[in-house]
Amino acid sequence: MAAPIQNPTKCEVCSVIRFLLAKGQRPADIHKEIVSVYGNIMNRQNATKWCRHFSEGRTDVHDKQKTDRPSVISDALLQRTEEVIHANRRLKLKELHQIIPKVSMTTLYEVVTVKLGYMKLCAPWVPKMLTEEHKKKRMGFALDFLTRYAEAGDDFLDHIVTGDETWVYQHTPESKQQSMQWRHSNSLKAKKSKTSISAGKNMASVFWDRRGILLLEFMPPGMTINTVAYCQTLKNSPAIQPGPCAQRLPFIPLPEVASWWKIIPRR
């Protein structure tokens, strides 16, 4: 059976308790009266507590506002935390607590994230960290390419040869993405053992043009690519020299090879 009065305010219930107590009713009887009208809005212990308060002379039927503990987050703490973060933005919360030990880590977290509005973000990976000089040079090369392409069309693309070096591992495991298979949702899940890249590796230099790879050269074990190695590759590899000359001559001096190409710096 539903109570005659639904969802009463607490001050209303306390007013009734004070009224019935003034009429001389006992706390147990007052609680029964409350339940009969308002339902289980207040247990017997609370009803007895309010009767005791009113018997001791209390007249206010409203709950007293609870006084919160004084906040430890002061302007000085905010300023100090800001200074520490500015000095080292990679600082961990535990390390910050070691610098400011008088404040709990929970409070420091609130200071950093809520009060100061900081979030710890990862820096995105970028291919190169270019200076303004590097950017200007790349812009100049790009404009040069566009100008030459506008003049010569697709024939200009036949004159572009580029190269790079890379480590080639003796064993490169297949990634999870590469091993994905089309399956139904109720199919058994395939298992894949975890493998790692082999320790054995060789440095390889690769040159290519618009039609594909011109040269793939592996360095001897323990050697890396340097200026001497690049010069030796140019001397001994007619594949990356202009086609007609490469067919006529097995070896062409490096200065003459360099005169055929417009060399673009890597940066």
Coordinates of C-alpha atoms in Angstrom, one line a residue:
M1 CA 0.0 0.0 0.0
A2 CA 1.4 3.3 -1.0
A3 CA 1.9 6.1 1.5
P4 CA -0.7 8.9 1.5
I5 CA 2.0 11.5 1.0
Q6 CA 4.8 10.7 -1.5
N7 CA 8.2 12.3 -1.5
P8 CA 7.9 14.8 1.4
T9 CA 10.7 17.2 2.1
K10 CA 12.9 16.5 5.2
C11 CA 11.9 19.7 6.8
E12 CA 8.2 18.8 6.5
V13 CA 8.8 15.4 8.3
C14 CA 10.9 17.1 11.0
S15 CA 8.1 19.7 11.5
V16 CA 5.7 16.8 12.1
I17 CA 8.1 15.2 14.6
R18 CA 8.4 18.5 16.5
F19 CA 4.6 18.9 16.5
L20 CA 3.9 15.4 17.8
L21 CA 6.7 15.6 20.4
A22 CA 5.2 18.9 21.7
K23 CA 1.9 17.0 22.1
G24 CA 3.7 14.5 24.4
Q25 CA 4.0 11.5 22.1
R26 CA 6.9 9.1 22.6
P27 CA 9.6 8.8 19.9
A28 CA 8.5 5.2 19.0
D29 CA 4.9 6.3 18.5
I30 CA 6.0 9.4 16.5
H31 CA 8.0 7.1 14.1
K32 CA 4.9 4.9 13.6
E33 CA 2.9 8.0 12.8
I34 CA 5.5 9.1 10.3
V35 CA 5.6 5.7 8.6
S36 CA 1.8 5.6 8.4
V37 CA 1.6 8.9 6.5
Y38 CA 4.9 9.2 4.7
G39 CA 6.1 5.6 4.3
N40 CA 9.7 4.6 5.0
I41 CA 11.0 8.1 4.6
M42 CA 12.9 8.0 7.9
N43 CA 14.1 5.1 10.1
R44 CA 13.5 4.9 13.8
Q45 CA 17.0 5.9 14.8
N46 CA 16.8 9.2 12.9
A47 CA 13.3 9.9 14.3
T48 CA 14.6 9.4 17.8
K49 CA 17.6 11.6 17.1
W50 CA 15.4 14.5 15.9
C51 CA 13.2 14.0 19.0
R52 CA 16.2 14.3 21.2
H53 CA 17.4 17.5 19.4
F54 CA 13.9 19.1 19.8
S55 CA 13.8 18.1 23.5
E56 CA 17.2 19.8 24.0
G57 CA 15.7 23.1 22.7
R58 CA 16.3 23.0 19.0
T59 CA 13.7 24.8 16.9
D60 CA 15.2 24.7 13.4
V61 CA 13.7 21.9 11.3
H62 CA 16.4 22.2 8.5
D63 CA 19.7 20.4 8.4
K64 CA 22.6 22.5 9.4
Q65 CA 25.0 23.2 6.5
K66 CA 28.1 21.0 6.9
T67 CA 31.3 23.0 6.9
D68 CA 33.8 21.5 4.5
R69 CA 37.4 21.1 5.5
P70 CA 39.5 24.1 4.4
S71 CA 40.9 23.5 1.0
V72 CA 44.7 22.9 0.8
I73 CA 44.7 24.2 -2.8
S74 CA 46.1 27.7 -2.5
D75 CA 47.4 30.2 -5.0
A76 CA 50.9 29.4 -3.8
L77 CA 50.4 25.7 -4.5
L78 CA 49.1 26.5 -8.0
Q79 CA 52.0 28.8 -8.7
R80 CA 54.5 26.3 -7.4
T81 CA 53.0 23.4 -9.4
E82 CA 53.0 25.5 -12.6
E83 CA 56.7 26.4 -12.1
V84 CA 57.6 22.7 -11.6
I85 CA 55.7 21.6 -14.7
H86 CA 57.2 24.4 -16.9
A87 CA 60.7 23.2 -15.8
N88 CA 60.0 19.6 -16.8
R89 CA 56.9 18.8 -18.8
R90 CA 57.6 15.1 -18.8
L91 CA 57.4 15.0 -15.0
K92 CA 55.3 12.1 -13.6
L93 CA 52.8 12.6 -10.9
K94 CA 54.9 10.5 -8.5
E95 CA 57.9 12.7 -9.2
L96 CA 55.8 15.8 -8.7
H97 CA 54.7 14.5 -5.3
Q98 CA 58.4 14.0 -4.4
I99 CA 59.0 17.7 -5.1
I100 CA 55.9 18.8 -3.3
P101 CA 55.6 16.1 -0.6
K102 CA 53.2 18.1 1.7
V103 CA 50.3 17.6 -0.7
S104 CA 48.7 14.3 -1.4
M105 CA 48.9 12.8 -4.9
T106 CA 45.1 13.0 -5.2
T107 CA 45.2 16.7 -4.6
L108 CA 48.1 17.2 -6.9
Y109 CA 46.2 15.4 -9.7
E110 CA 43.3 17.7 -9.1
V111 CA 45.6 20.7 -9.2
V112 CA 47.3 19.6 -12.4
T113 CA 44.2 18.4 -14.4
V114 CA 41.3 20.5 -13.0
K115 CA 42.8 23.7 -11.6
L116 CA 45.6 24.2 -14.1
G117 CA 43.9 22.4 -17.0
Y118 CA 46.9 20.2 -18.1
M119 CA 46.6 16.9 -20.0
K120 CA 49.6 14.7 -20.7
L121 CA 49.8 14.2 -24.4
C122 CA 52.2 12.2 -26.6
A123 CA 54.2 14.0 -29.2
P124 CA 53.3 12.8 -32.8
W125 CA 56.0 11.1 -34.8
V126 CA 57.2 13.1 -37.8
P127 CA 59.6 12.0 -40.5
K128 CA 62.0 14.9 -40.1
M129 CA 62.5 17.8 -37.7
L130 CA 63.1 20.5 -40.3
T131 CA 64.6 23.9 -39.6
E132 CA 63.4 27.0 -41.4
E133 CA 66.4 26.7 -43.7
H134 CA 65.5 23.1 -44.6
K135 CA 61.9 24.1 -45.3
K136 CA 62.9 26.9 -47.6
K137 CA 65.2 24.6 -49.5
R138 CA 62.5 22.0 -49.9
M139 CA 60.1 24.6 -51.1
G140 CA 62.7 25.7 -53.7
F141 CA 63.2 22.2 -54.9
A142 CA 59.4 21.6 -55.2
L143 CA 59.0 24.8 -57.3
D144 CA 61.9 23.7 -59.5
F145 CA 60.3 20.3 -60.1
L146 CA 57.0 21.9 -60.9
T147 CA 58.7 24.3 -63.3
R148 CA 60.6 21.6 -65.1
Y149 CA 57.6 19.3 -65.3
A150 CA 55.6 22.2 -66.8
E151 CA 58.3 22.6 -69.5
A152 CA 59.1 18.9 -70.3
G153 CA 55.9 17.0 -69.1
D154 CA 56.2 13.3 -68.3
D155 CA 59.6 13.1 -70.0
F156 CA 61.0 15.0 -67.0
L157 CA 59.9 12.2 -64.7
D158 CA 62.2 9.8 -66.6
H159 CA 65.2 11.8 -65.4
I160 CA 64.4 11.4 -61.7
V161 CA 66.5 8.8 -59.8
T162 CA 66.5 8.6 -56.0
G163 CA 68.0 6.3 -53.5
D164 CA 67.9 5.4 -49.8
E165 CA 69.4 2.9 -47.4
T166 CA 67.6 0.5 -45.1
W167 CA 68.4 -2.4 -42.8
V168 CA 67.3 -5.8 -44.2
Y169 CA 66.7 -8.5 -41.6
Q170 CA 67.4 -12.1 -42.3
H171 CA 63.9 -12.8 -40.9
T172 CA 61.0 -10.4 -40.6
P173 CA 58.0 -11.9 -38.9
E174 CA 54.5 -11.4 -40.4
S175 CA 52.5 -8.8 -38.5
K176 CA 49.1 -9.5 -37.0
Q177 CA 47.6 -7.2 -39.6
Q178 CA 49.1 -9.2 -42.4
S179 CA 47.9 -12.5 -41.0
M180 CA 44.2 -11.4 -40.7
Q181 CA 41.7 -13.8 -42.4
W182 CA 38.1 -13.5 -43.4
R183 CA 36.1 -15.6 -41.0
H184 CA 32.6 -15.8 -39.7
S185 CA 31.9 -14.5 -36.2
N186 CA 31.3 -18.0 -34.8
S187 CA 34.4 -19.5 -36.4
L188 CA 37.2 -20.7 -34.2
K189 CA 39.9 -18.1 -33.6
A190 CA 43.2 -18.8 -35.2
K191 CA 46.2 -18.7 -33.0
K192 CA 49.5 -17.0 -33.9
S193 CA 52.8 -17.5 -32.1
K194 CA 54.7 -14.4 -31.2
T195 CA 58.0 -14.1 -33.1
S196 CA 60.6 -11.3 -33.2
I197 CA 62.9 -9.8 -35.8
S198 CA 66.1 -11.8 -36.2
A199 CA 69.3 -10.3 -34.9
G200 CA 71.1 -10.9 -38.2
K201 CA 70.8 -7.9 -40.6
N202 CA 72.6 -6.2 -43.5
M203 CA 72.5 -2.7 -44.7
A204 CA 71.2 -2.3 -48.3
S205 CA 71.3 0.7 -50.6
V206 CA 68.4 1.0 -53.1
F207 CA 68.1 3.3 -56.2
W208 CA 65.0 3.5 -58.3
D209 CA 63.2 5.6 -60.8
R210 CA 59.6 5.9 -61.9
R211 CA 59.7 2.4 -63.5
G212 CA 61.1 0.5 -60.6
I213 CA 64.3 -0.5 -58.8
L214 CA 67.5 0.2 -60.7
L215 CA 69.9 -1.1 -58.1
L216 CA 69.8 -3.1 -54.9
E217 CA 73.2 -3.4 -53.3
F218 CA 73.9 -5.2 -50.0
M219 CA 76.8 -4.0 -47.9
P220 CA 79.2 -6.6 -46.3
P221 CA 78.4 -7.5 -42.7
G222 CA 79.4 -4.9 -40.2
M223 CA 79.6 -2.1 -42.8
T224 CA 77.2 0.9 -43.0
I225 CA 76.5 3.5 -45.7
N226 CA 78.8 6.5 -45.9
T227 CA 80.2 8.8 -48.5
V228 CA 82.9 6.4 -49.6
A229 CA 80.4 3.6 -50.0
Y230 CA 78.1 5.8 -52.1
C231 CA 80.9 6.9 -54.4
Q232 CA 82.0 3.3 -54.9
T233 CA 78.4 2.4 -55.7
L234 CA 78.2 5.1 -58.4
K235 CA 81.5 4.0 -59.9
N236 CA 80.7 0.3 -60.1
S237 CA 77.0 0.5 -61.0
P238 CA 76.2 1.6 -64.6
A239 CA 72.5 0.8 -63.9
I240 CA 72.1 4.2 -62.3
Q241 CA 73.9 6.0 -65.1
P242 CA 72.0 7.4 -68.1
G243 CA 70.8 4.5 -70.3
P244 CA 72.6 5.1 -73.6
C245 CA 76.0 5.7 -71.9
A246 CA 75.5 2.7 -69.7
Q247 CA 75.1 0.5 -72.7
R248 CA 78.3 1.8 -74.3
L249 CA 80.6 2.0 -71.4
P250 CA 81.2 -0.5 -68.6
F251 CA 82.8 2.2 -66.4
I252 CA 82.3 6.0 -66.4
P253 CA 84.4 8.3 -64.2
L254 CA 82.4 9.8 -61.3
P255 CA 82.9 13.5 -62.3
E256 CA 81.3 12.7 -65.6
V257 CA 78.4 10.8 -64.0
A258 CA 77.8 13.7 -61.6
S259 CA 77.7 16.1 -64.6
W260 CA 74.6 14.3 -65.9
W261 CA 72.5 14.7 -62.8
K262 CA 71.2 17.6 -60.9
I263 CA 71.9 16.6 -57.3
I264 CA 69.2 17.4 -54.8
P265 CA 70.2 17.3 -51.1
R266 CA 68.5 14.9 -48.9
R267 CA 67.2 17.6 -46.5

